[in-house]
Coordinates of N, CA and C and ligand atoms in Angstrom, one line a residue:
M16 N 19.6 -6.6 -2.1 CA 18.3 -6.7 -2.6 C 17.3 -5.8 -1.8
S17 N 16.6 -5.0 -2.5 CA 15.7 -4.1 -1.7 C 14.3 -4.7 -1.5
N18 N 13.7 -4.4 -0.4 CA 12.4 -4.9 -0.1 C 11.3 -4.0 -0.7
Y19 N 11.7 -3.0 -1.5 CA 10.8 -2.1 -2.1 C 10.7 -2.5 -3.6
L20 N 9.5 -2.5 -4.1 CA 9.3 -2.8 -5.5 C 9.8 -1.7 -6.4
F21 N 9.7 -0.5 -5.9 CA 10.1 0.6 -6.8 C 11.0 1.6 -6.0
E22 N 12.0 2.1 -6.6 CA 13.0 3.0 -6.0 C 12.9 4.4 -6.6
S23 N 12.1 4.6 -7.6 CA 12.0 5.9 -8.2 C 10.6 6.0 -8.8
D24 N 10.3 7.2 -9.3 CA 8.9 7.4 -9.9 C 8.8 6.6 -11.2
E25 N 9.9 6.5 -11.9 CA 9.8 5.7 -13.2 C 9.5 4.3 -12.9
E26 N 10.2 3.7 -11.9 CA 10.0 2.3 -11.5 C 8.5 2.1 -11.0
F27 N 8.1 3.1 -10.3 CA 6.7 3.0 -9.8 C 5.7 2.9 -11.0
K28 N 6.0 3.7 -12.0 CA 5.1 3.7 -13.2 C 5.2 2.4 -13.9
F29 N 6.4 1.8 -14.0 CA 6.5 0.5 -14.7 C 5.9 -0.6 -13.9
F30 N 6.1 -0.6 -12.6 CA 5.9 -1.8 -11.8 C 4.6 -1.8 -11.0
M31 N 4.0 -0.7 -10.8 CA 2.9 -0.7 -9.8 C 1.8 0.2 -10.3
G32 N 2.1 1.4 -10.8 CA 1.1 2.4 -11.1 C 0.2 2.0 -12.2
D33 N 0.6 1.0 -13.0 CA -0.3 0.7 -14.1 C -1.0 -0.6 -14.0
T34 N -0.9 -1.3 -12.8 CA -1.6 -2.6 -12.7 C -3.0 -2.4 -12.3
L35 N -3.8 -3.3 -12.7 CA -5.3 -3.2 -12.4 C -5.5 -3.3 -10.9
A36 N -4.7 -4.2 -10.2 CA -4.8 -4.3 -8.8 C -4.6 -3.0 -8.1
Y37 N -3.5 -2.3 -8.4 CA -3.1 -1.1 -7.8 C -4.2 0.0 -8.1
N38 N -4.6 0.1 -9.4 CA -5.6 1.1 -9.7 C -6.9 0.9 -9.0
N39 N -7.3 -0.4 -8.9 CA -8.5 -0.7 -8.3 C -8.5 -0.4 -6.8
M40 N -7.4 -0.7 -6.2 CA -7.2 -0.4 -4.8 C -7.3 1.1 -4.6
Q41 N -6.6 1.9 -5.4 CA -6.7 3.3 -5.3 C -8.1 3.9 -5.5
N42 N -8.8 3.3 -6.5 CA -10.1 3.8 -6.8 C -11.1 3.6 -5.6
M43 N -10.9 2.4 -5.0 CA -11.8 2.1 -3.8 C -11.4 3.0 -2.6
V44 N -10.1 3.2 -2.4 CA -9.7 4.1 -1.3 C -10.3 5.5 -1.6
S45 N -10.2 5.9 -2.8 CA -10.8 7.3 -3.2 C -12.3 7.3 -2.9
K46 N -13.0 6.2 -3.2 CA -14.4 6.2 -2.9 C -14.7 6.3 -1.4
L47 N -13.9 5.5 -0.6 CA -14.1 5.5 0.8 C -13.8 6.9 1.4
V48 N -12.7 7.5 0.9 CA -12.4 8.9 1.4 C -13.5 9.9 1.1
S49 N -14.2 9.7 0.0 CA -15.3 10.6 -0.3 C -16.5 10.4 0.6
F50 N -16.6 9.2 1.2 CA -17.6 9.0 2.2 C -17.3 9.6 3.5
I51 N -16.0 9.5 3.9 CA -15.5 10.0 5.2 C -15.4 11.5 5.2
K52 N -15.0 12.0 4.1 CA -14.8 13.5 3.9 C -13.9 14.1 5.1
P53 N -12.7 13.6 5.3 CA -11.9 14.1 6.4 C -11.5 15.5 6.2
Q54 N -11.4 16.2 7.3 CA -10.8 17.6 7.2 C -9.3 17.5 7.1
Y55 N -8.8 16.5 7.9 CA -7.4 16.3 8.0 C -7.1 14.8 8.0
M56 N -6.2 14.3 7.2 CA -5.9 12.9 7.2 C -4.4 12.7 7.0
V57 N -3.9 11.5 7.4 CA -2.5 11.2 7.3 C -2.4 9.9 6.4
E58 N -1.5 9.9 5.4 CA -1.1 8.6 4.8 C 0.2 8.2 5.2
F59 N 0.3 7.0 5.8 CA 1.6 6.5 6.2 C 2.1 5.5 5.1
G60 N 3.4 5.8 4.7 CA 4.0 5.0 3.6 C 3.4 5.4 2.3
S61 N 3.6 6.7 2.0 CA 3.0 7.3 0.8 C 3.8 7.1 -0.4
G62 N 5.0 6.6 -0.4 CA 5.8 6.3 -1.5 C 6.0 7.6 -2.3
S63 N 5.8 7.5 -3.7 CA 6.0 8.6 -4.5 C 4.8 9.6 -4.5
G64 N 3.8 9.3 -3.7 CA 2.7 10.3 -3.4 C 1.5 10.1 -4.3
A65 N 1.5 9.1 -5.2 CA 0.4 9.0 -6.2 C -1.0 9.0 -5.5
T66 N -1.1 8.3 -4.4 CA -2.5 8.3 -3.8 C -2.8 9.6 -3.1
S67 N -1.8 10.1 -2.3 CA -2.1 11.3 -1.6 C -2.4 12.5 -2.5
I68 N -1.6 12.5 -3.6 CA -1.8 13.6 -4.6 C -3.2 13.5 -5.2
R69 N -3.6 12.3 -5.6 CA -4.9 12.1 -6.2 C -6.0 12.5 -5.2
L70 N -5.9 12.1 -3.9 CA -6.9 12.4 -2.9 C -6.9 13.9 -2.6
A71 N -5.8 14.5 -2.7 CA -5.7 16.0 -2.4 C -6.5 16.7 -3.5
K72 N -6.3 16.3 -4.8 CA -7.0 16.9 -5.9 C -8.5 16.7 -5.8
E73 N -8.9 15.5 -5.5 CA -10.3 15.1 -5.4 C -11.0 15.8 -4.2
N74 N -10.2 16.1 -3.2 CA -10.9 16.6 -1.9 C -10.2 17.9 -1.5
P75 N -10.4 18.9 -2.2 CA -9.7 20.2 -2.0 C -9.9 20.7 -0.5
Q76 N -11.0 20.3 0.1 CA -11.2 20.8 1.5 C -10.4 19.9 2.5
T77 N -9.8 18.9 2.1 CA -9.0 18.0 3.0 C -7.5 18.3 3.0
S78 N -7.0 18.5 4.3 CA -5.5 18.6 4.4 C -4.9 17.2 4.6
I79 N -3.9 17.0 3.8 CA -3.3 15.6 3.9 C -1.8 15.8 4.2
V80 N -1.4 14.9 5.2 CA 0.0 14.8 5.5 C 0.4 13.4 5.0
A81 N 1.4 13.4 4.1 CA 1.9 12.1 3.5 C 3.3 11.8 4.1
V82 N 3.4 10.7 4.8 CA 4.6 10.3 5.5 C 5.3 9.2 4.8
D83 N 6.6 9.3 4.6 CA 7.4 8.1 4.1 C 8.7 8.1 4.8
L84 N 9.2 6.9 5.0 CA 10.5 6.7 5.6 C 11.7 7.1 4.7
R85 N 11.4 6.9 3.4 CA 12.5 7.1 2.4 C 12.5 8.6 2.0
E86 N 13.6 9.3 2.3 CA 13.7 10.7 2.0 C 13.5 11.0 0.5
K87 N 14.1 10.1 -0.3 CA 14.0 10.2 -1.8 C 12.5 10.3 -2.2
M88 N 11.7 9.4 -1.6 CA 10.3 9.4 -2.0 C 9.5 10.7 -1.6
V89 N 9.9 11.1 -0.4 CA 9.3 12.4 0.1 C 9.6 13.5 -0.9
G90 N 10.9 13.5 -1.4 CA 11.3 14.5 -2.4 C 10.5 14.4 -3.7
I91 N 10.3 13.2 -4.1 CA 9.5 13.0 -5.4 C 8.1 13.5 -5.2
G92 N 7.5 13.2 -4.0 CA 6.1 13.6 -3.8 C 6.0 15.1 -3.7
A93 N 6.9 15.7 -3.0 CA 6.9 17.2 -2.8 C 7.1 17.9 -4.2
D94 N 7.9 17.3 -5.0 CA 8.2 17.8 -6.3 C 6.9 17.8 -7.2
K95 N 6.3 16.6 -7.2 CA 5.1 16.4 -8.0 C 4.0 17.3 -7.6
S96 N 3.8 17.5 -6.3 CA 2.7 18.3 -5.8 C 3.0 19.8 -6.1
S97 N 4.2 20.2 -5.9 CA 4.5 21.6 -6.2 C 4.4 22.0 -7.6
K98 N 4.8 21.0 -8.5 CA 4.6 21.3 -10.0 C 3.1 21.5 -10.3
N99 N 2.3 20.7 -9.7 CA 0.8 20.7 -9.9 C 0.1 21.8 -9.1
R100 N 0.9 22.5 -8.3 CA 0.4 23.5 -7.3 C -0.8 23.0 -6.5
I101 N -0.5 21.8 -5.9 CA -1.5 21.3 -5.0 C -1.1 21.7 -3.5
K102 N -1.9 22.5 -2.9 CA -1.5 23.1 -1.7 C -2.0 22.3 -0.5
N103 N -2.9 21.4 -0.6 CA -3.5 20.7 0.5 C -2.8 19.4 0.8
V104 N -1.6 19.1 0.3 CA -0.8 17.9 0.7 C 0.6 18.3 1.0
T105 N 1.1 17.8 2.2 CA 2.4 18.0 2.6 C 3.2 16.7 2.8
F106 N 4.3 16.7 2.2 CA 5.1 15.4 2.3 C 6.1 15.5 3.4
V107 N 6.2 14.5 4.3 CA 7.0 14.5 5.5 C 7.8 13.3 5.6
N108 N 9.1 13.4 6.0 CA 9.9 12.3 6.2 C 9.7 11.8 7.6
G109 N 9.3 10.5 7.8 CA 9.1 10.0 9.1 C 8.8 8.5 9.1
D110 N 8.8 8.0 10.4 CA 8.7 6.6 10.6 C 7.3 6.3 11.2
L111 N 6.5 5.5 10.5 CA 5.2 5.2 11.0 C 5.2 4.4 12.3
T112 N 6.3 3.8 12.6 CA 6.3 3.0 13.8 C 6.6 3.9 15.0
K113 N 6.9 5.2 14.8 CA 7.1 6.1 15.9 C 6.0 7.1 15.9
L114 N 4.8 6.6 16.4 CA 3.6 7.4 16.3 C 3.6 8.7 17.1
G115 N 4.4 8.7 18.2 CA 4.5 9.8 19.1 C 5.0 11.1 18.3
N116 N 5.6 10.9 17.1 CA 6.1 12.0 16.4 C 5.0 12.7 15.6
F117 N 3.8 12.2 15.5 CA 2.8 12.8 14.7 C 1.6 13.2 15.5
N118 N 0.9 14.3 15.0 CA -0.3 14.7 15.7 C -1.5 14.0 15.0
L119 N -2.0 13.0 15.7 CA -3.0 12.2 15.1 C -4.4 12.5 15.7
K120 N -4.4 13.3 16.8 CA -5.6 13.6 17.5 C -6.7 14.3 16.6
N121 N -6.1 15.1 15.7 CA -7.1 15.9 14.8 C -7.3 15.2 13.5
A122 N -6.7 14.0 13.3 CA -6.9 13.3 12.0 C -8.2 12.5 12.1
S123 N -9.0 12.6 11.1 CA -10.2 11.8 11.1 C -10.0 10.5 10.2
L124 N -8.8 10.5 9.6 CA -8.5 9.3 8.8 C -7.0 9.0 8.7
I125 N -6.6 7.8 9.0 CA -5.2 7.4 8.8 C -5.3 6.3 7.7
L126 N -4.5 6.5 6.6 CA -4.5 5.6 5.5 C -3.1 4.9 5.4
M127 N -3.2 3.6 5.2 CA -2.0 2.8 4.9 C -2.3 1.9 3.7
M128 N -1.7 2.2 2.6 CA -1.9 1.4 1.4 C -0.6 0.7 1.0
Y129 N -0.6 -0.6 1.1 CA 0.5 -1.4 0.8 C 1.7 -1.0 1.7
S130 N 1.5 -0.6 2.9 CA 2.7 -0.3 3.8 C 2.6 -1.0 5.1
F131 N 1.5 -1.6 5.4 CA 1.3 -2.4 6.7 C 2.4 -3.5 6.7
R132 N 2.7 -4.1 5.5 CA 3.6 -5.2 5.4 C 5.0 -4.9 5.9
Y133 N 5.3 -3.6 6.0 CA 6.7 -3.2 6.4 C 6.9 -3.2 7.9
I134 N 5.8 -3.4 8.7 CA 6.0 -3.5 10.1 C 6.6 -4.9 10.4
A135 N 7.8 -4.9 10.9 CA 8.6 -6.1 10.9 C 8.1 -7.1 12.0
D136 N 8.4 -8.4 11.7 CA 8.1 -9.4 12.7 C 8.8 -9.2 14.0
P137 N 8.4 -9.7 15.1 CA 7.3 -10.6 15.3 C 5.9 -9.9 15.0
V138 N 4.9 -10.7 14.7 CA 3.6 -10.2 14.4 C 3.0 -9.4 15.5
Q139 N 3.5 -9.6 16.7 CA 3.1 -8.8 17.9 C 3.3 -7.3 17.6
N140 N 4.4 -7.0 16.8 CA 4.7 -5.6 16.5 C 3.5 -5.0 15.8
K141 N 2.8 -5.8 15.0 CA 1.7 -5.2 14.2 C 0.5 -4.9 15.2
Y142 N 0.4 -5.8 16.2 CA -0.7 -5.6 17.2 C -0.3 -4.3 18.0
D143 N 1.0 -4.2 18.4 CA 1.4 -3.1 19.2 C 1.2 -1.8 18.5
F144 N 1.5 -1.9 17.2 CA 1.3 -0.7 16.3 C -0.1 -0.2 16.3
L145 N -1.0 -1.2 16.1 CA -2.5 -0.8 16.0 C -3.0 -0.3 17.3
K146 N -2.5 -0.9 18.4 CA -2.9 -0.5 19.7 C -2.4 1.0 20.0
D147 N -1.1 1.2 19.6 CA -0.6 2.6 19.7 C -1.3 3.6 18.9
L148 N -1.7 3.1 17.6 CA -2.4 4.0 16.7 C -3.8 4.3 17.4
Y149 N -4.5 3.3 17.9 CA -5.8 3.5 18.5 C -5.6 4.5 19.7
D150 N -4.6 4.4 20.5 CA -4.4 5.3 21.6 C -4.2 6.7 21.1
H151 N -3.6 6.9 20.0 CA -3.3 8.3 19.5 C -4.4 8.9 18.7
M152 N -5.4 8.1 18.4 CA -6.5 8.6 17.6 C -7.7 9.2 18.4
S153 N -8.5 9.9 17.8 CA -9.7 10.4 18.5 C -10.9 9.5 18.2
K154 N -11.8 9.5 19.1 CA -13.0 8.6 18.9 C -13.8 9.1 17.6
G155 N -14.2 8.1 16.9 CA -15.0 8.4 15.6 C -14.1 8.4 14.4
S156 N -12.8 8.4 14.6 CA -11.9 8.5 13.4 C -11.6 7.1 12.8
Y157 N -11.2 7.1 11.6 CA -11.0 5.8 10.8 C -9.6 5.5 10.5
V158 N -9.3 4.2 10.3 CA -8.1 3.7 9.7 C -8.5 2.9 8.5
I159 N -7.8 3.2 7.3 CA -8.0 2.3 6.1 C -6.7 1.6 5.9
I160 N -6.7 0.3 5.9 CA -5.6 -0.5 5.5 C -5.8 -1.3 4.2
G161 N -5.1 -0.9 3.2 CA -5.3 -1.7 1.9 C -4.0 -2.5 1.8
E162 N -4.1 -3.8 1.7 CA -3.0 -4.7 1.7 C -3.2 -6.0 0.9
T163 N -2.1 -6.7 0.6 CA -2.2 -8.0 0.2 C -2.1 -8.9 1.4
F164 N -3.0 -9.9 1.4 CA -3.0 -10.8 2.6 C -2.7 -12.2 2.2
I165 N -2.2 -13.0 3.1 CA -1.9 -14.4 2.9 C -2.8 -15.3 3.7
D166 N -2.9 -16.5 3.3 CA -3.8 -17.4 4.0 C -3.2 -17.7 5.4
E167 N -4.1 -17.9 6.3 CA -3.7 -18.3 7.7 C -3.1 -19.6 7.7
N168 N -1.9 -19.8 8.4 CA -1.2 -21.0 8.6 C -0.9 -21.8 7.3
A169 N -0.7 -21.0 6.2 CA -0.4 -21.6 4.9 C 1.1 -22.0 4.9
S170 N 1.5 -23.1 4.1 CA 2.9 -23.5 4.0 C 3.6 -22.4 3.1
K171 N 4.9 -22.4 3.2 CA 5.7 -21.5 2.3 C 5.3 -21.7 0.9
Q172 N 5.1 -23.0 0.5 CA 4.8 -23.3 -0.9 C 3.5 -22.6 -1.3
T173 N 2.5 -22.7 -0.4 CA 1.2 -22.1 -0.8 C 1.3 -20.6 -0.9
I174 N 2.1 -20.0 0.1 CA 2.2 -18.5 0.1 C 3.0 -18.1 -1.2
R175 N 4.0 -18.9 -1.6 CA 4.8 -18.6 -2.8 C 3.8 -18.6 -4.0
K176 N 3.0 -19.6 -4.0 CA 2.0 -19.7 -5.2 C 1.1 -18.5 -5.2
Q177 N 0.6 -18.2 -4.0 CA -0.4 -17.1 -3.9 C 0.3 -15.7 -4.4
L178 N 1.5 -15.5 -3.9 CA 2.2 -14.3 -4.3 C 2.6 -14.3 -5.8
E179 N 3.0 -15.5 -6.3 CA 3.3 -15.6 -7.7 C 2.1 -15.3 -8.6
D180 N 1.0 -15.8 -8.2 CA -0.3 -15.5 -9.0 C -0.5 -14.0 -9.0
R181 N -0.3 -13.4 -7.9 CA -0.6 -12.0 -7.8 C 0.3 -11.2 -8.7
Y182 N 1.6 -11.5 -8.5 CA 2.6 -10.7 -9.3 C 2.5 -11.0 -10.8
Y183 N 2.3 -12.3 -11.1 CA 2.3 -12.6 -12.6 C 1.1 -12.1 -13.2
N184 N 0.0 -12.0 -12.5 CA -1.2 -11.4 -13.0 C -0.9 -9.9 -13.3
N185 N -0.2 -9.2 -12.3 CA 0.2 -7.8 -12.5 C 1.1 -7.7 -13.7
S186 N 2.0 -8.6 -14.0 CA 2.9 -8.4 -15.1 C 2.2 -8.5 -16.4
K187 N 1.0 -9.1 -16.5 CA 0.2 -9.0 -17.7 C -0.3 -7.5 -17.9
D188 N -0.7 -6.9 -16.8 CA -1.1 -5.5 -16.9 C 0.1 -4.6 -17.4
I189 N 1.3 -4.9 -16.8 CA 2.4 -4.2 -17.2 C 2.7 -4.3 -18.7
Y190 N 2.5 -5.5 -19.2 CA 2.8 -5.7 -20.6 C 1.8 -4.8 -21.5
W191 N 0.5 -4.9 -21.2 CA -0.4 -4.1 -22.0 C -0.3 -2.6 -21.8
A192 N 0.1 -2.2 -20.5 CA 0.2 -0.7 -20.3 C 1.4 -0.2 -21.0
N193 N 2.4 -1.0 -21.2 CA 3.7 -0.6 -21.9 C 3.7 -0.8 -23.4
L194 N 2.6 -1.4 -23.9 CA 2.6 -1.6 -25.4 C 2.1 -0.3 -26.0
K195 N 3.1 0.3 -26.7 CA 2.8 1.6 -27.3 C 2.5 1.6 -28.8
G196 N 2.5 0.4 -29.4 CA 2.2 0.3 -30.8 C 2.4 -1.1 -31.3
L197 N 2.4 -1.4 -32.6 CA 2.4 -2.8 -33.0 C 3.7 -3.0 -33.9
S198 N 4.6 -2.1 -33.8 CA 5.9 -2.4 -34.5 C 6.6 -3.5 -33.8
K199 N 7.6 -4.1 -34.4 CA 8.4 -5.1 -33.8 C 9.0 -4.6 -32.5
E200 N 9.5 -3.3 -32.6 CA 10.2 -2.7 -31.5 C 9.2 -2.5 -30.3
D201 N 8.0 -2.0 -30.6 CA 7.0 -1.8 -29.6 C 6.7 -3.1 -28.8
V202 N 6.5 -4.1 -29.6 CA 6.1 -5.4 -29.0 C 7.3 -5.9 -28.1
M203 N 8.5 -5.8 -28.7 CA 9.7 -6.3 -27.9 C 9.9 -5.4 -26.6
N204 N 9.6 -4.1 -26.7 CA 9.8 -3.3 -25.6 C 8.8 -3.7 -24.5
A205 N 7.6 -3.9 -24.8 CA 6.6 -4.3 -23.8 C 7.0 -5.7 -23.2
L206 N 7.5 -6.6 -24.0 CA 8.0 -7.9 -23.5 C 9.2 -7.7 -22.5
T207 N 10.1 -6.8 -22.9 CA 11.3 -6.6 -22.1 C 10.9 -6.0 -20.7
I208 N 10.0 -5.1 -20.7 CA 9.6 -4.5 -19.4 C 8.8 -5.5 -18.6
Q209 N 8.0 -6.3 -19.3 CA 7.3 -7.4 -18.5 C 8.3 -8.4 -17.9
S210 N 9.3 -8.7 -18.7 CA 10.2 -9.7 -18.1 C 11.1 -9.1 -17.0
K211 N 11.4 -7.8 -17.1 CA 12.1 -7.1 -16.0 C 11.3 -7.1 -14.7
H212 N 10.0 -6.9 -15.0 CA 9.0 -6.9 -13.8 C 9.0 -8.2 -13.2
R213 N 9.0 -9.3 -14.0 CA 9.0 -10.7 -13.4 C 10.2 -11.0 -12.6
E214 N 11.4 -10.5 -13.1 CA 12.6 -10.7 -12.4 C 12.6 -10.1 -11.0
T215 N 12.2 -8.8 -11.0 CA 12.2 -8.0 -9.8 C 11.2 -8.6 -8.8
T216 N 10.0 -9.0 -9.3 CA 9.0 -9.4 -8.4 C 9.3 -10.8 -7.9
K217 N 10.1 -11.6 -8.6 CA 10.6 -12.9 -8.1 C 11.3 -12.7 -6.8
E218 N 12.1 -11.7 -6.8 CA 12.9 -11.4 -5.5 C 11.9 -10.9 -4.4
Q219 N 11.0 -10.1 -4.8 CA 10.0 -9.6 -3.8 C 9.2 -10.8 -3.2
I220 N 8.8 -11.7 -4.1 CA 8.1 -12.9 -3.6 C 8.9 -13.6 -2.5
E221 N 10.2 -13.8 -2.8 CA 11.0 -14.6 -1.8 C 11.1 -13.8 -0.5
L222 N 11.2 -12.5 -0.6 CA 11.3 -11.7 0.7 C 10.0 -11.9 1.5
G223 N 8.9 -11.9 0.8 CA 7.6 -12.1 1.5 C 7.4 -13.5 2.0
V224 N 7.9 -14.5 1.2 CA 7.7 -15.9 1.7 C 8.6 -16.2 2.9
N225 N 9.8 -15.6 2.9 CA 10.8 -15.9 4.0 C 10.7 -14.8 5.1
R226 N 9.7 -14.0 5.0 CA 9.5 -12.9 6.0 C 10.8 -12.2 6.3
D227 N 11.4 -11.6 5.2 CA 12.7 -11.0 5.2 C 12.5 -9.6 4.7
G228 N 12.0 -8.6 5.5 CA 11.8 -7.3 4.9 C 10.4 -7.0 4.5
I229 N 9.6 -8.0 4.2 CA 8.2 -7.9 3.9 C 7.4 -8.9 4.7
Y230 N 6.4 -8.5 5.5 CA 5.8 -9.4 6.5 C 4.3 -9.3 6.3
Y231 N 3.7 -10.2 5.5 CA 2.3 -10.2 5.3 C 1.6 -10.9 6.4
I232 N 0.3 -10.6 6.6 CA -0.5 -11.3 7.6 C -1.7 -11.8 6.9
S233 N -2.5 -12.5 7.7 CA -3.8 -13.0 7.1 C -4.9 -12.1 7.4
R234 N -6.0 -12.2 6.7 CA -7.2 -11.5 7.0 C -7.8 -11.9 8.4
E235 N -7.6 -13.2 8.7 CA -8.1 -13.8 9.9 C -7.5 -13.0 11.1
W236 N -6.2 -12.8 10.9 CA -5.4 -12.1 12.0 C -6.1 -10.7 12.3
M237 N -6.4 -10.0 11.2 CA -7.0 -8.7 11.4 C -8.4 -8.8 12.0
F238 N -9.2 -9.8 11.6 CA -10.5 -9.9 12.1 C -10.5 -10.3 13.6
E239 N -9.4 -11.0 14.0 CA -9.3 -11.4 15.4 C -8.8 -10.3 16.3
N240 N -7.8 -9.6 15.8 CA -7.0 -8.7 16.7 C -7.5 -7.3 16.7
A241 N -8.0 -6.7 15.6 CA -8.5 -5.3 15.6 C -9.5 -5.1 16.7
P242 N -10.6 -6.0 16.8 CA -11.6 -5.8 17.8 C -11.0 -5.9 19.2
K243 N -10.0 -6.8 19.4 CA -9.4 -6.9 20.8 C -8.9 -5.5 21.2
I244 N -8.3 -4.8 20.3 CA -7.8 -3.4 20.6 C -8.9 -2.4 20.9
G245 N -10.0 -2.7 20.3 CA -11.2 -1.8 20.5 C -11.7 -1.2 19.2
F246 N -11.1 -1.5 18.1 CA -11.6 -1.1 16.8 C -12.8 -1.8 16.4
E247 N -13.7 -1.0 15.8 CA -14.9 -1.7 15.1 C -14.4 -1.9 13.7
I248 N -14.6 -3.2 13.2 CA -14.3 -3.4 11.8 C -15.5 -3.0 10.9
V249 N -15.4 -1.9 10.3 CA -16.5 -1.4 9.5 C -16.6 -2.2 8.2
L250 N -15.5 -2.5 7.6 CA -15.5 -3.5 6.5 C -14.1 -4.1 6.3
G251 N -14.2 -5.3 5.8 CA -12.9 -6.1 5.5 C -13.2 -6.9 4.2
E252 N -13.1 -6.2 3.1 CA -13.6 -6.8 1.8 C -12.4 -7.0 0.9
R253 N -12.4 -8.2 0.3 CA -11.5 -8.5 -0.8 C -11.8 -7.6 -2.0
L254 N -10.7 -7.2 -2.7 CA -10.9 -6.3 -3.9 C -10.9 -7.2 -5.2
N255 N -10.2 -8.3 -5.1 CA -10.0 -9.1 -6.3 C -9.7 -10.5 -5.9
S256 N -9.4 -11.4 -6.9 CA -9.1 -12.7 -6.6 C -7.6 -12.9 -6.2
L257 N -6.9 -11.7 -6.1 CA -5.5 -11.8 -5.8 C -5.1 -11.6 -4.3
S258 N -6.1 -11.6 -3.5 CA -6.0 -11.5 -2.0 C -5.7 -10.1 -1.6
D259 N -5.9 -9.1 -2.4 CA -5.9 -7.7 -1.9 C -7.2 -7.4 -1.2
T260 N -7.1 -6.8 -0.1 CA -8.2 -6.5 0.8 C -8.1 -5.1 1.4
I261 N -9.3 -4.5 1.5 CA -9.3 -3.2 2.3 C -10.1 -3.4 3.6
F262 N -9.4 -3.0 4.7 CA -10.0 -3.0 6.0 C -10.3 -1.5 6.3
V263 N -11.5 -1.3 6.8 CA -11.8 0.0 7.4 C -12.1 -0.2 8.9
L264 N -11.3 0.4 9.7 CA -11.4 0.3 11.2 C -11.9 1.6 11.7
K265 N -12.8 1.6 12.7 CA -13.2 2.8 13.3 C -13.0 2.8 14.8
K266 N -12.5 3.9 15.4 CA -12.3 3.9 16.9 C -13.6 4.4 17.5
Ligands
SAM9 C1 4.4 0.1 -1.6 S1 4.8 1.7 -1.1 C2 3.3 2.5 -0.9 C3 2.7 3.2 -2.0 C4 1.7 4.3 -1.7 N1 0.9 4.1 -0.5 C5 0.8 4.5 -2.9 O1 -0.4 4.4 -2.7 O2 1.2 4.7 -4.0 C6 5.2 1.5 0.6 C7 6.0 2.7 1.2 O3 6.1 2.5 2.6 C8 7.2 3.1 3.0 N2 7.6 2.7 4.4 C9 8.1 1.5 4.7 N3 8.3 1.4 6.1 C10 7.9 2.6 6.6 C11 8.0 3.2 7.9 N4 8.4 2.5 8.9 N5 7.5 4.5 8.0 C12 7.1 5.2 6.9 N6 7.1 4.7 5.7 C13 7.5 3.4 5.5 C14 8.3 2.8 2.0 O4 9.3 3.7 1.9 C15 7.4 2.8 0.7 O5 7.6 4.0 0.0

């Protein structure tokens, strides 16, 4: 069982790229990047590159390095960007937990969208990662973390319910995005994709609940720990009722 919701660009389009939650997160990140106007930024955990490619197109003056652990994803991103002749984004294979491998001193923005969850337990590792990130950054630069958060000290049952609500809500978007007409086949096709999404996300929910490959944290954790490291929390706002939140931290 994989801890990734999508393993290819096709799966990304089925399972994530068309959900309101994902689109909304990406729209707000795009808005924040237009405020920061970085000359150089890094996205950690860029997946198939959807966000980095969009940001590169919207901000032609910004150089973007998009880093992902999975070589296959790096290939997809590089392929997509070269087809579209986007010169200001580079896809790199690398591990975000090994920050010494990256030049972050010149980056005015580090972006993590749905990738903070992959920093494995114990939760102290997330603290150590943020501390290490802080030490590698220059003063005045930003970190944007867009993530799904869970309630502080919630029971497994509560967390399962929270994640189910999130994913089942997404699967409604998947249904409508994949409805291509009103013939019997079209309706059946949308239903089939929706039910495949539910099966796959059921597995994802269990990984998150059991902290097995996916490790969510609470908003409270971030509010408490980011300032201890030295970050100013510029904003920590929910995006929707599904517990997706964007944190903007500044060194
Ligand atoms: C949910 S996807 C992110 C999607 C992407 N940010 C977007 O906006 O479309 C999370 C990605 O994080 C990557 N990832 C997980 N652990 C990582 C690590 N230690 N270093 C770099 N990338 C990692 C995974 O391979 C996966 O592609």
